[in-house]
Tab-separated table of N, CA and C in Angstrom:
chain	number	residue	atom	x	y	z
T	1	MET	N	0.808	-1.196	0.000
T	1	MET	CA	0.000	0.000	0.000
T	1	MET	C	0.859	1.271	0.000
T	2	LEU	N	1.947	1.286	0.760
T	2	LEU	CA	2.755	2.493	0.847
T	2	LEU	C	3.799	2.610	-0.257
T	3	GLY	N	4.180	1.504	-0.870
T	3	GLY	CA	5.143	1.555	-1.972
T	3	GLY	C	6.558	1.800	-1.496
T	4	SER	N	7.378	2.254	-2.418
T	4	SER	CA	8.799	2.475	-2.135
T	4	SER	C	8.994	3.674	-1.223
T	5	PHE	N	9.883	3.501	-0.260
T	5	PHE	CA	10.202	4.587	0.660
T	5	PHE	C	11.336	5.449	0.110
T	6	TRP	N	12.416	4.791	-0.326
T	6	TRP	CA	13.617	5.513	-0.739
T	6	TRP	C	13.551	5.891	-2.209
T	7	THR	N	12.789	6.924	-2.484
T	7	THR	CA	12.759	7.505	-3.821
T	7	THR	C	13.325	8.915	-3.712
T	8	LEU	N	13.755	9.464	-4.830
T	8	LEU	CA	14.294	10.825	-4.821
T	8	LEU	C	13.252	11.816	-4.289
T	9	ALA	N	12.015	11.646	-4.708
T	9	ALA	CA	10.957	12.548	-4.248
T	9	ALA	C	10.798	12.476	-2.729
T	10	ASN	N	10.813	11.276	-2.165
T	10	ASN	CA	10.666	11.131	-0.712
T	10	ASN	C	11.868	11.690	0.035
T	11	VAL	N	13.054	11.504	-0.515
T	11	VAL	CA	14.257	12.067	0.116
T	11	VAL	C	14.161	13.592	0.150
T	12	LEU	N	13.654	14.183	-0.937
T	12	LEU	CA	13.485	15.638	-0.953
T	12	LEU	C	12.498	16.086	0.121
T	13	SER	N	11.437	15.323	0.306
T	13	SER	CA	10.480	15.652	1.367
T	13	SER	C	11.139	15.567	2.737
T	14	ILE	N	11.890	14.511	2.967
T	14	ILE	CA	12.548	14.305	4.262
T	14	ILE	C	13.566	15.410	4.540
T	15	VAL	N	14.330	15.795	3.521
T	15	VAL	CA	15.382	16.801	3.678
T	15	VAL	C	14.804	18.169	4.060
T	16	ARG	N	13.554	18.402	3.703
T	16	ARG	CA	12.920	19.689	4.003
T	16	ARG	C	12.924	19.990	5.507
T	17	VAL	N	12.761	18.974	6.345
T	17	VAL	CA	12.698	19.204	7.792
T	17	VAL	C	14.048	19.656	8.348
T	18	PRO	N	15.151	18.944	8.097
T	18	PRO	CA	16.426	19.459	8.622
T	18	PRO	C	16.816	20.818	8.031
T	19	LEU	N	16.423	21.083	6.794
T	19	LEU	CA	16.682	22.411	6.241
T	19	LEU	C	15.941	23.473	7.051
T	20	SER	N	14.710	23.178	7.415
T	20	SER	CA	13.918	24.124	8.210
T	20	SER	C	14.513	24.299	9.607
T	21	VAL	N	15.008	23.217	10.181
T	21	VAL	CA	15.671	23.313	11.493
T	21	VAL	C	16.916	24.192	11.364
T	22	GLY	N	17.678	23.997	10.307
T	22	GLY	CA	18.870	24.823	10.082
T	22	GLY	C	18.522	26.295	9.948
T	23	ALA	N	17.480	26.580	9.170
T	23	ALA	CA	17.045	27.974	9.016
T	23	ALA	C	16.590	28.532	10.360
T	24	ALA	N	15.865	27.729	11.136
T	24	ALA	CA	15.385	28.178	12.447
T	24	ALA	C	16.553	28.517	13.370
T	25	ILE	N	17.565	27.678	13.358
T	25	ILE	CA	18.748	27.932	14.196
T	25	ILE	C	19.422	29.239	13.786
T	26	LEU	N	19.538	29.452	12.483
T	26	LEU	CA	20.151	30.699	12.005
T	26	LEU	C	19.327	31.914	12.410
T	27	ILE	N	18.008	31.796	12.315
T	27	ILE	CA	17.144	32.919	12.665
T	27	ILE	C	17.224	33.210	14.157
T	28	ILE	N	17.185	32.177	14.978
T	28	ILE	CA	17.259	32.364	16.437
T	28	ILE	C	18.591	32.991	16.835
T	29	SER	N	19.655	32.589	16.161
T	29	SER	CA	20.973	33.109	16.521
T	29	SER	C	21.289	34.435	15.832
T	30	ASP	N	20.293	35.030	15.191
T	30	ASP	CA	20.469	36.312	14.493
T	30	ASP	C	21.591	36.272	13.474
T	31	ALA	N	21.729	35.134	12.811
T	31	ALA	CA	22.735	34.992	11.761
T	31	ALA	C	22.269	35.764	10.523
T	32	SER	N	23.034	35.686	9.502
T	32	SER	CA	22.756	36.387	8.254
T	32	SER	C	21.368	36.037	7.709
T	33	VAL	N	20.608	37.067	7.399
T	33	VAL	CA	19.292	36.877	6.795
T	33	VAL	C	19.442	36.202	5.435
T	34	VAL	N	20.520	36.503	4.754
T	34	VAL	CA	20.750	35.910	3.430
T	34	VAL	C	20.857	34.389	3.541
T	35	TRP	N	21.594	33.902	4.546
T	35	TRP	CA	21.721	32.455	4.730
T	35	TRP	C	20.382	31.832	5.128
T	36	SER	N	19.689	32.469	6.052
T	36	SER	CA	18.380	31.961	6.472
T	36	SER	C	17.424	31.920	5.295
T	37	LEU	N	17.382	32.995	4.546
T	37	LEU	CA	16.509	33.069	3.378
T	37	LEU	C	16.886	32.018	2.341
T	38	GLY	N	18.166	31.851	2.121
T	38	GLY	CA	18.631	30.848	1.159
T	38	GLY	C	18.187	29.443	1.536
T	39	ILE	N	18.314	29.106	2.802
T	39	ILE	CA	17.910	27.768	3.252
T	39	ILE	C	16.398	27.598	3.157
T	40	ILE	N	15.646	28.633	3.521
T	40	ILE	CA	14.185	28.554	3.409
T	40	ILE	C	13.773	28.377	1.951
T	41	LEU	N	14.418	29.095	1.047
T	41	LEU	CA	14.082	28.962	-0.374
T	41	LEU	C	14.448	27.577	-0.915
T	42	ILE	N	15.554	27.027	-0.452
T	42	ILE	CA	15.911	25.656	-0.853
T	42	ILE	C	14.871	24.673	-0.324
T	43	ALA	N	14.452	24.861	0.926
T	43	ALA	CA	13.412	23.992	1.496
T	43	ALA	C	12.124	24.105	0.681
T	44	ALA	N	11.748	25.323	0.304
T	44	ALA	CA	10.539	25.520	-0.510
T	44	ALA	C	10.702	24.852	-1.873
T	45	LEU	N	11.897	24.914	-2.421
T	45	LEU	CA	12.156	24.270	-3.713
T	45	LEU	C	11.986	22.754	-3.618
T	46	THR	N	12.378	22.162	-2.487
T	46	THR	CA	12.170	20.712	-2.331
T	46	THR	C	10.694	20.375	-2.357
T	47	ASP	N	9.862	21.302	-1.846
T	47	ASP	CA	8.411	21.069	-1.852
T	47	ASP	C	7.859	21.113	-3.268
T	48	VAL	N	8.397	21.984	-4.089
T	48	VAL	CA	7.961	22.066	-5.483
T	48	VAL	C	8.443	20.837	-6.256
T	49	LEU	N	9.679	20.458	-6.013
T	49	LEU	CA	10.288	19.391	-6.803
T	49	LEU	C	9.817	17.991	-6.437
T	50	ASP	N	9.520	17.724	-5.169
T	50	ASP	CA	9.214	16.346	-4.778
T	50	ASP	C	8.015	15.784	-5.540
T	51	GLY	N	6.948	16.539	-5.604
T	51	GLY	CA	5.764	16.057	-6.330
T	51	GLY	C	6.003	15.965	-7.825
T	52	PHE	N	6.693	16.970	-8.372
T	52	PHE	CA	6.995	16.960	-9.804
T	52	PHE	C	7.834	15.738	-10.167
T	53	ILE	N	8.855	15.460	-9.371
T	53	ILE	CA	9.735	14.313	-9.633
T	53	ILE	C	8.961	13.008	-9.470
T	54	ALA	N	8.151	12.914	-8.430
T	54	ALA	CA	7.379	11.681	-8.209
T	54	ALA	C	6.462	11.392	-9.394
T	55	ARG	N	5.780	12.425	-9.875
T	55	ARG	CA	4.871	12.218	-11.013
T	55	ARG	C	5.626	11.939	-12.302
T	56	SER	N	6.704	12.669	-12.549
T	56	SER	CA	7.422	12.516	-13.827
T	56	SER	C	8.235	11.230	-13.893
T	57	THR	N	8.594	10.658	-12.748
T	57	THR	CA	9.357	9.400	-12.747
T	57	THR	C	8.474	8.208	-12.381
T	58	ASN	N	7.170	8.470	-12.258
T	58	ASN	CA	6.208	7.424	-11.920
T	58	ASN	C	6.565	6.730	-10.599
T	59	THR	N	6.975	7.536	-9.625
T	59	THR	CA	7.332	6.990	-8.306
T	59	THR	C	6.427	7.558	-7.208
T	60	VAL	N	5.210	7.965	-7.576
T	60	VAL	CA	4.249	8.402	-6.565
T	60	VAL	C	3.976	7.202	-5.659
T	61	SER	N	4.051	7.428	-4.357
T	61	SER	CA	3.857	6.319	-3.419
T	61	SER	C	3.022	6.777	-2.231
T	62	GLY	N	2.507	5.812	-1.512
T	62	GLY	CA	1.810	6.115	-0.271
T	62	GLY	C	2.721	6.843	0.700
T	63	TRP	N	3.990	6.429	0.729
T	63	TRP	CA	4.956	7.109	1.590
T	63	TRP	C	5.051	8.581	1.235
T	64	GLY	N	5.116	8.874	-0.048
T	64	GLY	CA	5.206	10.260	-0.489
T	64	GLY	C	3.982	11.068	-0.093
T	65	LYS	N	2.817	10.420	-0.160
T	65	LYS	CA	1.577	11.095	0.220
T	65	LYS	C	1.550	11.415	1.713
T	66	ILE	N	2.338	10.697	2.485
T	66	ILE	CA	2.461	10.961	3.922
T	66	ILE	C	3.625	11.916	4.192
T	67	LEU	N	4.778	11.621	3.597
T	67	LEU	CA	5.989	12.390	3.888
T	67	LEU	C	5.899	13.849	3.451
T	68	ASP	N	5.353	14.109	2.267
T	68	ASP	CA	5.308	15.480	1.762
T	68	ASP	C	4.492	16.396	2.678
T	69	PRO	N	3.236	16.069	2.969
T	69	PRO	CA	2.504	16.970	3.858
T	69	PRO	C	3.051	16.975	5.293
T	70	ALA	N	3.593	15.847	5.748
T	70	ALA	CA	4.184	15.816	7.092
T	70	ALA	C	5.392	16.751	7.156
T	71	ALA	N	6.224	16.717	6.122
T	71	ALA	CA	7.386	17.608	6.075
T	71	ALA	C	6.938	19.069	6.021
T	72	ASP	N	5.890	19.336	5.242
T	72	ASP	CA	5.351	20.702	5.190
T	72	ASP	C	4.920	21.152	6.575
T	73	LYS	N	4.136	20.322	7.239
T	73	LYS	CA	3.573	20.702	8.529
T	73	LYS	C	4.658	20.868	9.596
T	74	LEU	N	5.631	19.955	9.614
T	74	LEU	CA	6.734	20.081	10.582
T	74	LEU	C	7.571	21.327	10.308
T	75	SER	N	7.880	21.556	9.053
T	75	SER	CA	8.692	22.728	8.688
T	75	SER	C	7.970	24.020	9.043
T	76	ILE	N	6.686	24.071	8.727
T	76	ILE	CA	5.894	25.258	9.032
T	76	ILE	C	5.808	25.475	10.537
T	77	ALA	N	5.613	24.404	11.296
T	77	ALA	CA	5.532	24.527	12.754
T	77	ALA	C	6.858	25.028	13.328
T	78	ILE	N	7.957	24.436	12.881
T	78	ILE	CA	9.278	24.835	13.383
T	78	ILE	C	9.533	26.310	13.088
T	79	LEU	N	9.360	26.686	11.835
T	79	LEU	CA	9.633	28.071	11.452
T	79	LEU	C	8.604	29.025	12.056
T	80	GLY	N	7.356	28.592	12.121
T	80	GLY	CA	6.321	29.452	12.690
T	80	GLY	C	6.618	29.833	14.125
T	81	VAL	N	6.998	28.867	14.921
T	81	VAL	CA	7.326	29.139	16.324
T	81	VAL	C	8.508	30.100	16.420
T	82	VAL	N	9.521	29.865	15.608
T	82	VAL	CA	10.701	30.740	15.629
T	82	VAL	C	10.331	32.152	15.172
T	83	PHE	N	9.493	32.249	14.152
T	83	PHE	CA	9.080	33.567	13.665
T	83	PHE	C	8.296	34.330	14.734
T	84	VAL	N	7.499	33.634	15.526
T	84	VAL	CA	6.780	34.296	16.627
T	84	VAL	C	7.777	34.719	17.700
T	85	LEU	N	8.696	33.825	18.067
T	85	LEU	CA	9.685	34.151	19.101
T	85	LEU	C	10.543	35.361	18.723
T	86	LYS	N	10.815	35.500	17.445
T	86	LYS	CA	11.649	36.613	16.968
T	86	LYS	C	10.808	37.820	16.524
T	87	ASN	N	9.503	37.771	16.805
T	87	ASN	CA	8.585	38.862	16.440
T	87	ASN	C	8.587	39.169	14.940
T	88	LEU	N	8.729	38.128	14.137
T	88	LEU	CA	8.683	38.288	12.682
T	88	LEU	C	7.284	38.043	12.132
T	89	LEU	N	6.473	37.307	12.884
T	89	LEU	CA	5.072	37.051	12.526
T	89	LEU	C	4.240	37.089	13.800
T	90	PRO	N	2.971	37.509	13.690
T	90	PRO	CA	2.128	37.554	14.895
T	90	PRO	C	1.691	36.159	15.343
T	91	LEU	N	1.529	36.032	16.645
T	91	LEU	CA	1.118	34.763	17.243
T	91	LEU	C	-0.226	34.293	16.689
T	92	TRP	N	-1.192	35.201	16.517
T	92	TRP	CA	-2.516	34.804	16.035
T	92	TRP	C	-2.407	34.111	14.680
T	93	PHE	N	-1.517	34.639	13.818
T	93	PHE	CA	-1.368	34.086	12.474
T	93	PHE	C	-0.811	32.667	12.529
T	94	VAL	N	0.255	32.480	13.280
T	94	VAL	CA	0.858	31.148	13.393
T	94	VAL	C	-0.126	30.202	14.077
T	95	GLY	N	-0.903	30.699	15.018
T	95	GLY	CA	-1.941	29.877	15.641
T	95	GLY	C	-2.964	29.384	14.624
T	96	VAL	N	-3.399	30.273	13.728
T	96	VAL	CA	-4.338	29.884	12.666
T	96	VAL	C	-3.720	28.805	11.786
T	97	VAL	N	-2.470	29.002	11.413
T	97	VAL	CA	-1.771	28.036	10.550
T	97	VAL	C	-1.691	26.670	11.235
T	98	LEU	N	-1.257	26.654	12.483
T	98	LEU	CA	-1.070	25.383	13.190
T	98	LEU	C	-2.401	24.697	13.482
T	99	LEU	N	-3.430	25.469	13.807
T	99	LEU	CA	-4.752	24.876	14.040
T	99	LEU	C	-5.287	24.240	12.759
T	100	ARG	N	-5.185	24.943	11.645
T	100	ARG	CA	-5.618	24.388	10.360
T	100	ARG	C	-4.878	23.086	10.061
T	101	ASP	N	-3.554	23.105	10.237
T	101	ASP	CA	-2.762	21.906	9.952
T	101	ASP	C	-3.155	20.751	10.859
T	102	LEU	N	-3.389	21.034	12.134
T	102	LEU	CA	-3.798	19.986	13.075
T	102	LEU	C	-5.156	19.402	12.677
T	103	LEU	N	-6.089	20.256	12.293
T	103	LEU	CA	-7.407	19.771	11.881
T	103	LEU	C	-7.326	18.942	10.600
T	104	ILE	N	-6.526	19.397	9.643
T	104	ILE	CA	-6.369	18.641	8.392
T	104	ILE	C	-5.685	17.310	8.664
T	105	LEU	N	-4.674	17.312	9.513
T	105	LEU	CA	-3.992	16.064	9.867
T	105	LEU	C	-4.957	15.094	10.543
T	106	THR	N	-5.732	15.585	11.478
T	106	THR	CA	-6.709	14.740	12.181
T	106	THR	C	-7.728	14.170	11.193
T	107	GLY	N	-8.243	15.017	10.321
T	107	GLY	CA	-9.196	14.552	9.313
T	107	GLY	C	-8.585	13.546	8.366
T	108	GLY	N	-7.324	13.768	7.980
T	108	GLY	CA	-6.638	12.841	7.098
T	108	GLY	C	-6.433	11.475	7.724
T	109	VAL	N	-6.073	11.469	9.003
T	109	VAL	CA	-5.908	10.193	9.715
T	109	VAL	C	-7.250	9.473	9.802
T	110	PHE	N	-8.298	10.211	10.153
T	110	PHE	CA	-9.634	9.616	10.216
T	110	PHE	C	-10.022	9.030	8.860
T	111	LEU	N	-9.829	9.822	7.807
T	111	LEU	CA	-10.210	9.371	6.468
T	111	LEU	C	-9.379	8.164	6.039
T	112	GLY	N	-8.096	8.176	6.350
T	112	GLY	CA	-7.239	7.041	6.011
T	112	GLY	C	-7.678	5.765	6.709
T	113	ARG	N	-8.016	5.880	7.971
T	113	ARG	CA	-8.492	4.700	8.714
T	113	ARG	C	-9.852	4.249	8.206
T	114	ARG	N	-10.678	5.193	7.861
T	114	ARG	CA	-12.035	4.883	7.416
T	114	ARG	C	-12.050	4.241	6.031
T	115	THR	N	-11.201	4.752	5.121
T	115	THR	CA	-11.241	4.280	3.729
T	115	THR	C	-10.110	3.319	3.385
T	116	GLY	N	-9.062	3.290	4.212
T	116	GLY	CA	-7.903	2.463	3.894
T	116	GLY	C	-7.055	3.052	2.780
T	117	GLN	N	-7.281	4.315	2.460
T	117	GLN	CA	-6.531	4.984	1.397
T	117	GLN	C	-5.839	6.218	1.957
T	118	ILE	N	-4.715	6.560	1.339
T	118	ILE	CA	-4.012	7.779	1.686
T	118	ILE	C	-4.349	8.790	0.599
T	119	HIS	N	-4.927	9.883	0.998
T	119	HIS	CA	-5.367	10.883	0.032
T	119	HIS	C	-4.292	11.949	-0.136
T	120	MET	N	-4.086	12.320	-1.378
T	120	MET	CA	-3.056	13.309	-1.696
T	120	MET	C	-3.512	14.707	-1.305
T	121	SER	N	-2.529	15.579	-1.130
T	121	SER	CA	-2.853	16.985	-0.933
T	121	SER	C	-3.454	17.509	-2.240
T	122	ASN	N	-4.100	18.648	-2.168
T	122	ASN	CA	-4.738	19.180	-3.360
T	122	ASN	C	-4.141	20.534	-3.721
T	123	ILE	N	-4.566	21.069	-4.845
T	123	ILE	CA	-3.982	22.304	-5.357
T	123	ILE	C	-4.209	23.478	-4.401
T	124	THR	N	-5.359	23.522	-3.738
T	124	THR	CA	-5.584	24.635	-2.813
T	124	THR	C	-4.632	24.556	-1.618
T	125	GLY	N	-4.305	23.344	-1.204
T	125	GLY	CA	-3.323	23.175	-0.136
T	125	GLY	C	-1.948	23.639	-0.572
T	126	LYS	N	-1.582	23.308	-1.807
T	126	LYS	CA	-0.283	23.755	-2.338
T	126	LYS	C	-0.246	25.280	-2.456
T	127	LEU	N	-1.350	25.890	-2.921
T	127	LEU	CA	-1.404	27.352	-3.012
T	127	LEU	C	-1.276	27.992	-1.631
T	128	ALA	N	-1.899	27.378	-0.635
T	128	ALA	CA	-1.790	27.892	0.730
T	128	ALA	C	-0.349	27.832	1.220
T	129	VAL	N	0.356	26.741	0.902
T	129	VAL	CA	1.759	26.612	1.317
T	129	VAL	C	2.626	27.644	0.593
T	130	ILE	N	2.334	27.903	-0.676
T	130	ILE	CA	3.084	28.932	-1.412
T	130	ILE	C	2.851	30.301	-0.781
T	131	ALA	N	1.582	30.621	-0.492
T	131	ALA	CA	1.270	31.908	0.149
T	131	ALA	C	1.956	32.005	1.510
T	132	LEU	N	1.947	30.911	2.252
T	132	LEU	CA	2.595	30.882	3.552
T	132	LEU	C	4.105	31.089	3.423
T	133	SER	N	4.700	30.464	2.430
T	133	SER	CA	6.140	30.639	2.193
T	133	SER	C	6.466	32.099	1.884
T	134	ILE	N	5.637	32.728	1.067
T	134	ILE	CA	5.853	34.146	0.743
T	134	ILE	C	5.740	34.991	2.013
T	135	THR	N	4.758	34.694	2.848
T	135	THR	CA	4.581	35.432	4.101
T	135	THR	C	5.786	35.240	5.018
T	136	PHE	N	6.303	34.010	5.094
T	136	PHE	CA	7.499	33.759	5.899
T	136	PHE	C	8.684	34.569	5.374
T	137	VAL	N	8.864	34.581	4.067
T	137	VAL	CA	9.986	35.332	3.476
T	137	VAL	C	9.820	36.821	3.776
T	138	LEU	N	8.605	37.338	3.591
T	138	LEU	CA	8.374	38.758	3.890
T	138	LEU	C	8.615	39.059	5.362
T	139	GLY	N	8.210	38.143	6.246
T	139	GLY	CA	8.471	38.325	7.666
T	139	GLY	C	9.964	38.348	7.963
T	140	LEU	N	10.683	37.412	7.351
T	140	LEU	CA	12.126	37.350	7.549
T	140	LEU	C	12.807	38.634	7.062
T	141	LEU	N	12.299	39.167	5.966
T	141	LEU	CA	12.870	40.399	5.407
T	141	LEU	C	12.333	41.656	6.091
T	142	ARG	N	11.458	41.458	7.076
T	142	ARG	CA	10.860	42.566	7.825
T	142	ARG	C	10.217	43.591	6.881
T	143	ALA	N	9.335	43.086	6.039
T	143	ALA	CA	8.637	43.932	5.076
T	143	ALA	C	7.797	44.980	5.799
T	144	ASP	N	7.479	46.044	5.090
T	144	ASP	CA	6.604	47.088	5.653
T	144	ASP	C	5.312	46.467	6.151
T	145	GLN	N	4.743	47.074	7.198
T	145	GLN	CA	3.538	46.520	7.805
T	145	GLN	C	2.386	46.410	6.821
T	146	SER	N	2.233	47.362	5.910
T	146	SER	CA	1.128	47.275	4.943
T	146	SER	C	1.307	46.072	4.021
T	147	VAL	N	2.518	45.790	3.622
T	147	VAL	CA	2.805	44.609	2.783
T	147	VAL	C	2.553	43.339	3.589
T	148	MET	N	2.996	43.344	4.855
T	148	MET	CA	2.780	42.177	5.715
T	148	MET	C	1.299	41.920	5.928
T	149	ASP	N	0.536	42.984	6.148
T	149	ASP	CA	-0.906	42.811	6.365
T	149	ASP	C	-1.570	42.169	5.149
T	150	ILE	N	-1.231	42.630	3.967
T	150	ILE	CA	-1.792	42.046	2.742
T	150	ILE	C	-1.400	40.578	2.637
T	151	SER	N	-0.144	40.288	2.897
T	151	SER	CA	0.339	38.907	2.808
T	151	SER	C	-0.312	38.018	3.861
T	152	LEU	N	-0.400	38.515	5.088
T	152	LEU	CA	-1.018	37.731	6.165
T	152	LEU	C	-2.462	37.380	5.821
T	153	TRP	N	-3.238	38.372	5.414
T	153	TRP	CA	-4.658	38.124	5.151
T	153	TRP	C	-4.885	37.331	3.870
T	154	THR	N	-4.022	37.522	2.874
T	154	THR	CA	-4.110	36.691	1.659
T	154	THR	C	-3.824	35.239	2.010
T	155	THR	N	-2.817	35.037	2.833
T	155	THR	CA	-2.475	33.678	3.255
T	155	THR	C	-3.603	33.066	4.071
T	156	VAL	N	-4.183	33.832	4.976
T	156	VAL	CA	-5.323	33.327	5.753
T	156	VAL	C	-6.457	32.927	4.805
T	157	GLY	N	-6.675	33.704	3.763
T	157	GLY	CA	-7.701	33.358	2.773
T	157	GLY	C	-7.415	32.029	2.092
T	158	PHE	N	-6.170	31.839	1.658
T	158	PHE	CA	-5.799	30.562	1.026
T	158	PHE	C	-5.883	29.403	2.020
T	159	LEU	N	-5.464	29.650	3.252
T	159	LEU	CA	-5.567	28.611	4.280
T	159	LEU	C	-7.020	28.224	4.508
T	160	GLY	N	-7.886	29.231	4.586
T	160	GLY	CA	-9.309	28.961	4.782
T	160	GLY	C	-9.915	28.209	3.611
T	161	LEU	N	-9.588	28.638	2.396
T	161	LEU	CA	-10.092	27.956	1.200
T	161	LEU	C	-9.637	26.504	1.177
T	162	SER	N	-8.363	26.275	1.441
T	162	SER	CA	-7.868	24.896	1.409
T	162	SER	C	-8.515	24.069	2.512
T	163	PHE	N	-8.750	24.675	3.671
T	163	PHE	CA	-9.413	23.948	4.753
T	163	PHE	C	-10.817	23.532	4.332
T	164	VAL	N	-11.541	24.427	3.687
T	164	VAL	CA	-12.899	24.105	3.221
T	164	VAL	C	-12.853	22.952	2.211
T	165	VAL	N	-11.874	22.977	1.307
T	165	VAL	CA	-11.749	21.900	0.313
T	165	VAL	C	-11.446	20.573	1.003
T	166	TYR	N	-10.509	20.571	1.947
T	166	TYR	CA	-10.192	19.336	2.674
T	166	TYR	C	-11.386	18.857	3.500
T	167	ALA	N	-12.071	19.782	4.171
T	167	ALA	CA	-13.233	19.406	4.979
T	167	ALA	C	-14.345	18.837	4.104
T	168	THR	N	-14.532	19.416	2.918
T	168	THR	CA	-15.545	18.908	1.983
T	168	THR	C	-15.197	17.493	1.546
T	169	ARG	N	-13.921	17.250	1.261
T	169	ARG	CA	-13.502	15.897	0.880
T	169	ARG	C	-13.778	14.922	2.017
T	170	LEU	N	-13.439	15.319	3.230
T	170	LEU	CA	-13.701	14.464	4.390
T	170	LEU	C	-15.197	14.193	4.519
T	171	PHE	N	-16.003	15.222	4.400
T	171	PHE	CA	-17.450	15.068	4.524
T	171	PHE	C	-17.994	14.133	3.444
T	172	ASN	N	-17.512	14.296	2.212
T	172	ASN	CA	-18.017	13.484	1.098
T	172	ASN	C	-17.565	12.029	1.154
T	173	LEU	N	-16.393	11.772	1.746
T	173	LEU	CA	-15.852	10.406	1.758
T	173	LEU	C	-16.070	9.681	3.082
T	174	ARG	N	-16.585	10.346	4.081
T	174	ARG	CA	-16.719	9.734	5.406
T	174	ARG	C	-17.680	8.554	5.411
T	175	HIS	N	-18.555	8.479	4.434
T	175	HIS	CA	-19.548	7.405	4.387
T	175	HIS	C	-19.026	6.123	3.736
T	176	LEU	N	-17.843	6.181	3.152
T	176	LEU	CA	-17.304	4.978	2.524
T	176	LEU	C	-17.123	3.891	3.576
T	177	PRO	N	-17.353	2.661	3.196
T	177	PRO	CA	-17.198	1.565	4.165
T	177	PRO	C	-15.725	1.382	4.526
T	178	PRO	N	-15.443	0.987	5.768
T	178	PRO	CA	-14.047	0.756	6.162
T	178	PRO	C	-13.472	-0.424	5.392
T	179	PRO	N	-12.138	-0.451	5.245
T	179	PRO	CA	-11.507	-1.579	4.550
T	179	PRO	C	-11.671	-2.866	5.364
T	180	HIS	N	-11.634	-3.972	4.666
T	180	HIS	CA	-11.825	-5.260	5.344
T	180	HIS	C	-10.540	-5.789	5.898
């Protein structure tokens, strides 16, 4: 059911977490913004590439469907906490992000147990992660408050839209019979 674990796409997903930890350490230690930004952008690039590589090499796997969103959620949580600690993003915003991720994770686990299938992330979820990445970069660069406000609320909009799409999928598939 889960398929191959050690694929290039899965390795890229896994690498995203230590990259995020590295960026977090640099941010906490007030190291060069250029280095922190570079590592965050590399981590974001792994998120773009993992799915593309999996699809183009026909190595989409159950593991990938778990590892990619798990890496996203861990990376976002790690960086989100650091961004709040360093006053780069407001606590309410990171709280919204983490609550959404927790609810989607809970729903995904429920749906997986109920249907016996691992469901892939969707385009609205990917758009939300892109918007979130832009907001993180703007926070790191200490963008003007008006720019940050637009980015924060745009990201909240994408997060909300993706949550509605995931919740709708859960609602529509919850009636499927459990696997035998």
